[in-house]
Amino acid sequence: MNLKSILNRFPVQAALVALLVYLATLSGGATVYSIALTAKLCGWDYQPLTGQPLFWLLTLPVRLLPAGWIPLALNLFSAICAAATLGLMAATLELAVWNRPLAVLRGWRARLPLALGLIACGLEFNFWQSATQATGESLQVLLLAVAVWCLFNYRATREPRWLQRAAFVWGLGMVENWMMLATLPVFVVVVLWLMASLFLQRKVRVIQFRDLAGLALAGLAGFSIFALLPTVNGLWPGSPLSFGGAWWSALREFKGTVYNAYISFMGRQPLALLVMLVFFLIAAIPLLPALIRMPNKGPQTFSSWDRYQAWLTRMLRTASLLFCLWLALDPALGLRQILWDKFSLAMPLLSFDYLVGLSAGFLGGNLLLAMVGKGSRRRRWKRDEPRVLSGLATPVFAALFALVLVGLLLRNAAAITLPNRQPFSRFGELALKNLPPGGGVVLGDDPARLLSFQSAAARLPRREWLAVNTDLLPRPDYRRWLASRFPGRWTAGTAPNLLTPEETIAALNALAKSNRVFYLHDCFGALFETSYLQHTGLVCELKKYPGPAIAPPAPPADLVQANENFWHAMAPQMAALRNTCAMSNPGRPGLGQRICSRLYLKPTVPAQGYLLAQWYAAALDGWGVELKRAGKAEAALTRFEQALELNEHNLAALVNLECQTNMAAGKKLSLAGVPALASQFDSIDHFYSFVLASGPVDEPAFCYLMGMMLRGFAMPRQAMQQLDRAAALAPGSPAPRLALAGLYTACDFHEKAREAIDSIRRDLPPAVLKTNYVDVDLGLLEARLCLSKSNLPGARSRLQSLLNEYPGDPRVENRILDAYLGSSDVTNALRLIEAQLARTPNDTQKLNLQAAVLMQAGRGSEAVGILDHALARTNLPGIWPAHALAQISSKNYDKAESELHKLELAGTA
């Protein structure tokens, strides 16, 4: 067979046309969906690929290319697989058992049904998207297409080798495609049914055991590719896995796949399983007559009832065809959307799209054949049908084909093309432009942003930048991988132990000594107690604080201008992103939108565009905060507005914009939102996730709550920065300045503490100072300040003045008592406790506390008497251990041993 005859075949032509379409819309690099697989194949991920061995094997030549070309080459491989799948679909439909020979439809009409199935599958959004991105799903559905094509060839030729090929390919597919693994019983049933039907038609000999054994061996031979990756990962010199570890990891992953496919999903998600079965049956049942049909030995004449049945069958086929075409439009009531909306299951379902395309082509072809076909059976009752129906069949079908084609192009072409023209690596390319020459280290806590940067850095002629995931840095295998991959940059050692947080910070500081270090996003943490971030376009440079300064210095004028120029130059790209994201947010509904609403066709979601917009918006928000704190309010307002235009769900930019607008209008800010914020941000991890996704917030309530959280986690410098900012934004609220003065005192910033205390007394009227005991807080701070200066008399005098000012107030007395105990002033502590017990002599908690203080003062015998009095009033369990300790303190060891023994027997020791 020469090349011309091959090119004249419709399946080959269909595959070539599909390849041209996919090449025209191909992504130029890695995408948000393909980056995980691409990263493993390119070596950006320190963990090797443990699944998809056939994909790994077929793409081995691709990895001989320069690293920057590999993502494009992998996308091209996916396009070839998808085009081959559509070519096989056309070949499969040509082999189908039609109601009448397909040749009855002469010329181009014979190709219309096949083309309808091809566009229903090939232009469906998810299939088209996978064809232009290296997700590995195109190869998975190609294996299914090959297996189905082999089954149809067996039915047509009755040669057993086609069944063996189908079994071999199905074995391959079970390793690559979870759907083929889950539907193995279905494949076995179809094969047995096909063999039995051909035997009943006397077209094959008796089925023997060796035939079934041969099929099983063929399937096992295909499945044996499973051993490829664990063997390679275990023997490869640079692999982080040992041979046994690689096999254990592969077996554990495959076990998880089997468990999810057969036990977890089927056993724990019965309703989701039912939904999947219904949709797959709808897609697969129309294909059964295409593969298997028993001989028709019925009468050759047709009664009225026969004609009624024929028309009913046509109506059902028409309804099924329209349903398949509706599914090809990816409606809101489709299988993917139902599984996600109702069960939160995101599943690769290209196999379902393939079956829908096959069914659409077969159903459409049989309907067209029924209307225009000519045969002996047709001539017996054609007088009972209007001749006009036969004449209109082809134009109506052609119009349906054109309608589906235009509908799929209008719905999906822009949704595929626009995101692919904004590659995932674009963020990394812009980040690289902001980095200085000479190389260094780029840190990040967001794996997606790091992978975007790595995909862009791979195109550089030299490996200058080391990208480090700080979350993985404590792992010894990750550090070994860094050392082997970047021997000239990695200087933090390869210790075999899991690093503690302190050791991780030390490793990062070691990197900063010999490299310029940048972050891909705003963040906070222990590292930033000695360093701060300075925005440089999309990235932030890690810099050391100048001396003992608490706050970072304001950005220099030239850096501000450079950043502003960068964001001005970004305007066209941000506009393109806004247009991409606007596809899923239509404005006023027109006729087309109303039709789509009636058909439950929601706009496609440009996930990659949203992700890039989210990253740019977070960077804009961070730069806006830096501008605002540098006193450039108008420029900051512009950046907050741009961030919200890119990502309307960026809460940080929204809060910052509202805060800046209120400040410009002269409105006073307060801490009124602290309780609501505290209910949402109940941990420092929530704060961190929020800042990572949206950027920092410069609003008094947020700054105050974050400062208090950082203070609790022993990050005083960052806590002081946040509290100082809260105090500056809400000068009428004393809480931030009180907390700030306390931190100043604890960190030995005595002058700043004194200034803060004096400013509160100076700025707030006496009535406000009395509210919520603000003056008591100030007095306690003054006492602590005296103690920090070793001025014990001054501290005692200040505490005594508070007692005189609030005589008998238990809240004030308890706080002063804590101050006495904190400074080891046992004498005044006992005096205050005695005064409280004089008012409430039977307060067991105070009695217990008095005994504890007496023991601290070495007066154990007095403590025993106090506790005897307490035990005479109550039998609380907590008093007995204290009583035994008091006996020890008074050196009554025999009594103490006896009491401790009793407590041990009672189970309260």
PDB file of N, CA and C in Angstrom, residues 217 326 339 362 480 491 497 513 515-516 540 584 586-587 651 655 682 709 718 749 777 784 819 843 852:
ATOM      1  N   LEU A 217      -2.838 -14.646  28.966  1.00  0.00           N
ATOM      2  CA  LEU A 217      -1.390 -14.414  28.891  1.00  0.00           C
ATOM      3  C   LEU A 217      -1.082 -13.115  28.149  1.00  0.00           C
ATOM      4  N   TRP A 326     -25.635  16.632  23.112  1.00  0.00           N
ATOM      5  CA  TRP A 326     -25.756  17.560  24.248  1.00  0.00           C
ATOM      6  C   TRP A 326     -24.642  17.297  25.260  1.00  0.00           C
ATOM      7  N   LEU A 339     -20.587  14.776  39.263  1.00  0.00           N
ATOM      8  CA  LEU A 339     -19.641  14.155  40.195  1.00  0.00           C
ATOM      9  C   LEU A 339     -18.928  15.202  41.036  1.00  0.00           C
ATOM     10  N   PHE A 362     -22.368   6.423  15.341  1.00  0.00           N
ATOM     11  CA  PHE A 362     -23.124   5.227  14.957  1.00  0.00           C
ATOM     12  C   PHE A 362     -24.625   5.521  14.894  1.00  0.00           C
ATOM     13  N   ARG A 480      19.343  16.227  49.483  1.00  0.00           N
ATOM     14  CA  ARG A 480      20.324  15.480  48.677  1.00  0.00           C
ATOM     15  C   ARG A 480      20.084  15.724  47.187  1.00  0.00           C
ATOM     16  N   THR A 491      24.562  25.046  49.349  1.00  0.00           N
ATOM     17  CA  THR A 491      25.657  25.066  50.323  1.00  0.00           C
ATOM     18  C   THR A 491      25.175  24.779  51.735  1.00  0.00           C
ATOM     19  N   ASN A 497      19.337  13.710  58.644  1.00  0.00           N
ATOM     20  CA  ASN A 497      18.204  13.786  59.567  1.00  0.00           C
ATOM     21  C   ASN A 497      17.155  14.770  59.062  1.00  0.00           C
ATOM     22  N   LYS A 513      23.900  33.785  52.963  1.00  0.00           N
ATOM     23  CA  LYS A 513      25.252  34.333  53.128  1.00  0.00           C
ATOM     24  C   LYS A 513      26.050  34.263  51.831  1.00  0.00           C
ATOM     25  N   ASN A 515      24.481  33.632  48.624  1.00  0.00           N
ATOM     26  CA  ASN A 515      23.635  33.823  47.453  1.00  0.00           C
ATOM     27  C   ASN A 515      22.668  34.972  47.693  1.00  0.00           C
ATOM     28  N   ARG A 516      22.235  35.581  46.612  1.00  0.00           N
ATOM     29  CA  ARG A 516      21.099  36.490  46.703  1.00  0.00           C
ATOM     30  C   ARG A 516      19.840  35.635  46.719  1.00  0.00           C
ATOM     31  N   CYS A 540      10.193  39.085  45.574  1.00  0.00           N
ATOM     32  CA  CYS A 540      10.593  39.859  46.752  1.00  0.00           C
ATOM     33  C   CYS A 540      11.994  39.403  47.161  1.00  0.00           C
ATOM     34  N   SER A 584     -16.069  33.325  31.630  1.00  0.00           N
ATOM     35  CA  SER A 584     -16.934  32.590  32.557  1.00  0.00           C
ATOM     36  C   SER A 584     -17.789  33.521  33.402  1.00  0.00           C
ATOM     37  N   PRO A 586     -20.217  36.166  32.079  1.00  0.00           N
ATOM     38  CA  PRO A 586     -20.879  36.971  31.050  1.00  0.00           C
ATOM     39  C   PRO A 586     -21.698  38.089  31.668  1.00  0.00           C
ATOM     40  N   GLY A 587     -21.851  39.141  30.893  1.00  0.00           N
ATOM     41  CA  GLY A 587     -22.626  40.292  31.371  1.00  0.00           C
ATOM     42  C   GLY A 587     -24.110  40.097  31.139  1.00  0.00           C
ATOM     43  N   LEU A 651      -9.682  39.041  48.815  1.00  0.00           N
ATOM     44  CA  LEU A 651     -10.189  39.748  49.995  1.00  0.00           C
ATOM     45  C   LEU A 651      -9.161  40.728  50.553  1.00  0.00           C
ATOM     46  N   VAL A 655     -10.129  44.568  51.227  1.00  0.00           N
ATOM     47  CA  VAL A 655     -10.017  45.219  52.542  1.00  0.00           C
ATOM     48  C   VAL A 655      -9.067  46.405  52.479  1.00  0.00           C
ATOM     49  N   ASP A 682      -8.396  31.519  63.220  1.00  0.00           N
ATOM     50  CA  ASP A 682      -8.195  30.982  64.560  1.00  0.00           C
ATOM     51  C   ASP A 682      -6.815  30.377  64.753  1.00  0.00           C
ATOM     52  N   MET A 709      -1.084  37.361  67.301  1.00  0.00           N
ATOM     53  CA  MET A 709      -0.782  35.969  66.974  1.00  0.00           C
ATOM     54  C   MET A 709       0.731  35.756  66.872  1.00  0.00           C
ATOM     55  N   GLN A 718       8.271  40.917  64.053  1.00  0.00           N
ATOM     56  CA  GLN A 718       7.121  41.009  63.157  1.00  0.00           C
ATOM     57  C   GLN A 718       5.865  41.411  63.921  1.00  0.00           C
ATOM     58  N   PHE A 749      13.457  47.350  74.789  1.00  0.00           N
ATOM     59  CA  PHE A 749      13.427  48.658  74.124  1.00  0.00           C
ATOM     60  C   PHE A 749      12.801  49.655  75.105  1.00  0.00           C
ATOM     61  N   ASP A 777      -3.478  48.630  82.988  1.00  0.00           N
ATOM     62  CA  ASP A 777      -2.499  48.054  82.058  1.00  0.00           C
ATOM     63  C   ASP A 777      -1.253  48.929  81.986  1.00  0.00           C
ATOM     64  N   ARG A 784       6.640  46.833  85.173  1.00  0.00           N
ATOM     65  CA  ARG A 784       7.538  45.921  84.465  1.00  0.00           C
ATOM     66  C   ARG A 784       8.744  46.673  83.927  1.00  0.00           C
ATOM     67  N   ALA A 819       1.791  40.010  89.087  1.00  0.00           N
ATOM     68  CA  ALA A 819       3.010  40.803  88.924  1.00  0.00           C
ATOM     69  C   ALA A 819       3.967  40.567  90.078  1.00  0.00           C
ATOM     70  N   ASP A 843     -12.193  31.001 100.823  1.00  0.00           N
ATOM     71  CA  ASP A 843     -11.881  30.841  99.398  1.00  0.00           C
ATOM     72  C   ASP A 843     -10.755  29.811  99.267  1.00  0.00           C
ATOM     73  N   ALA A 852       0.965  27.692  98.520  1.00  0.00           N
ATOM     74  CA  ALA A 852       2.023  27.559  97.510  1.00  0.00           C
ATOM     75  C   ALA A 852       3.071  28.650  97.675  1.00  0.00           C
TER      76      ALA A 852
END
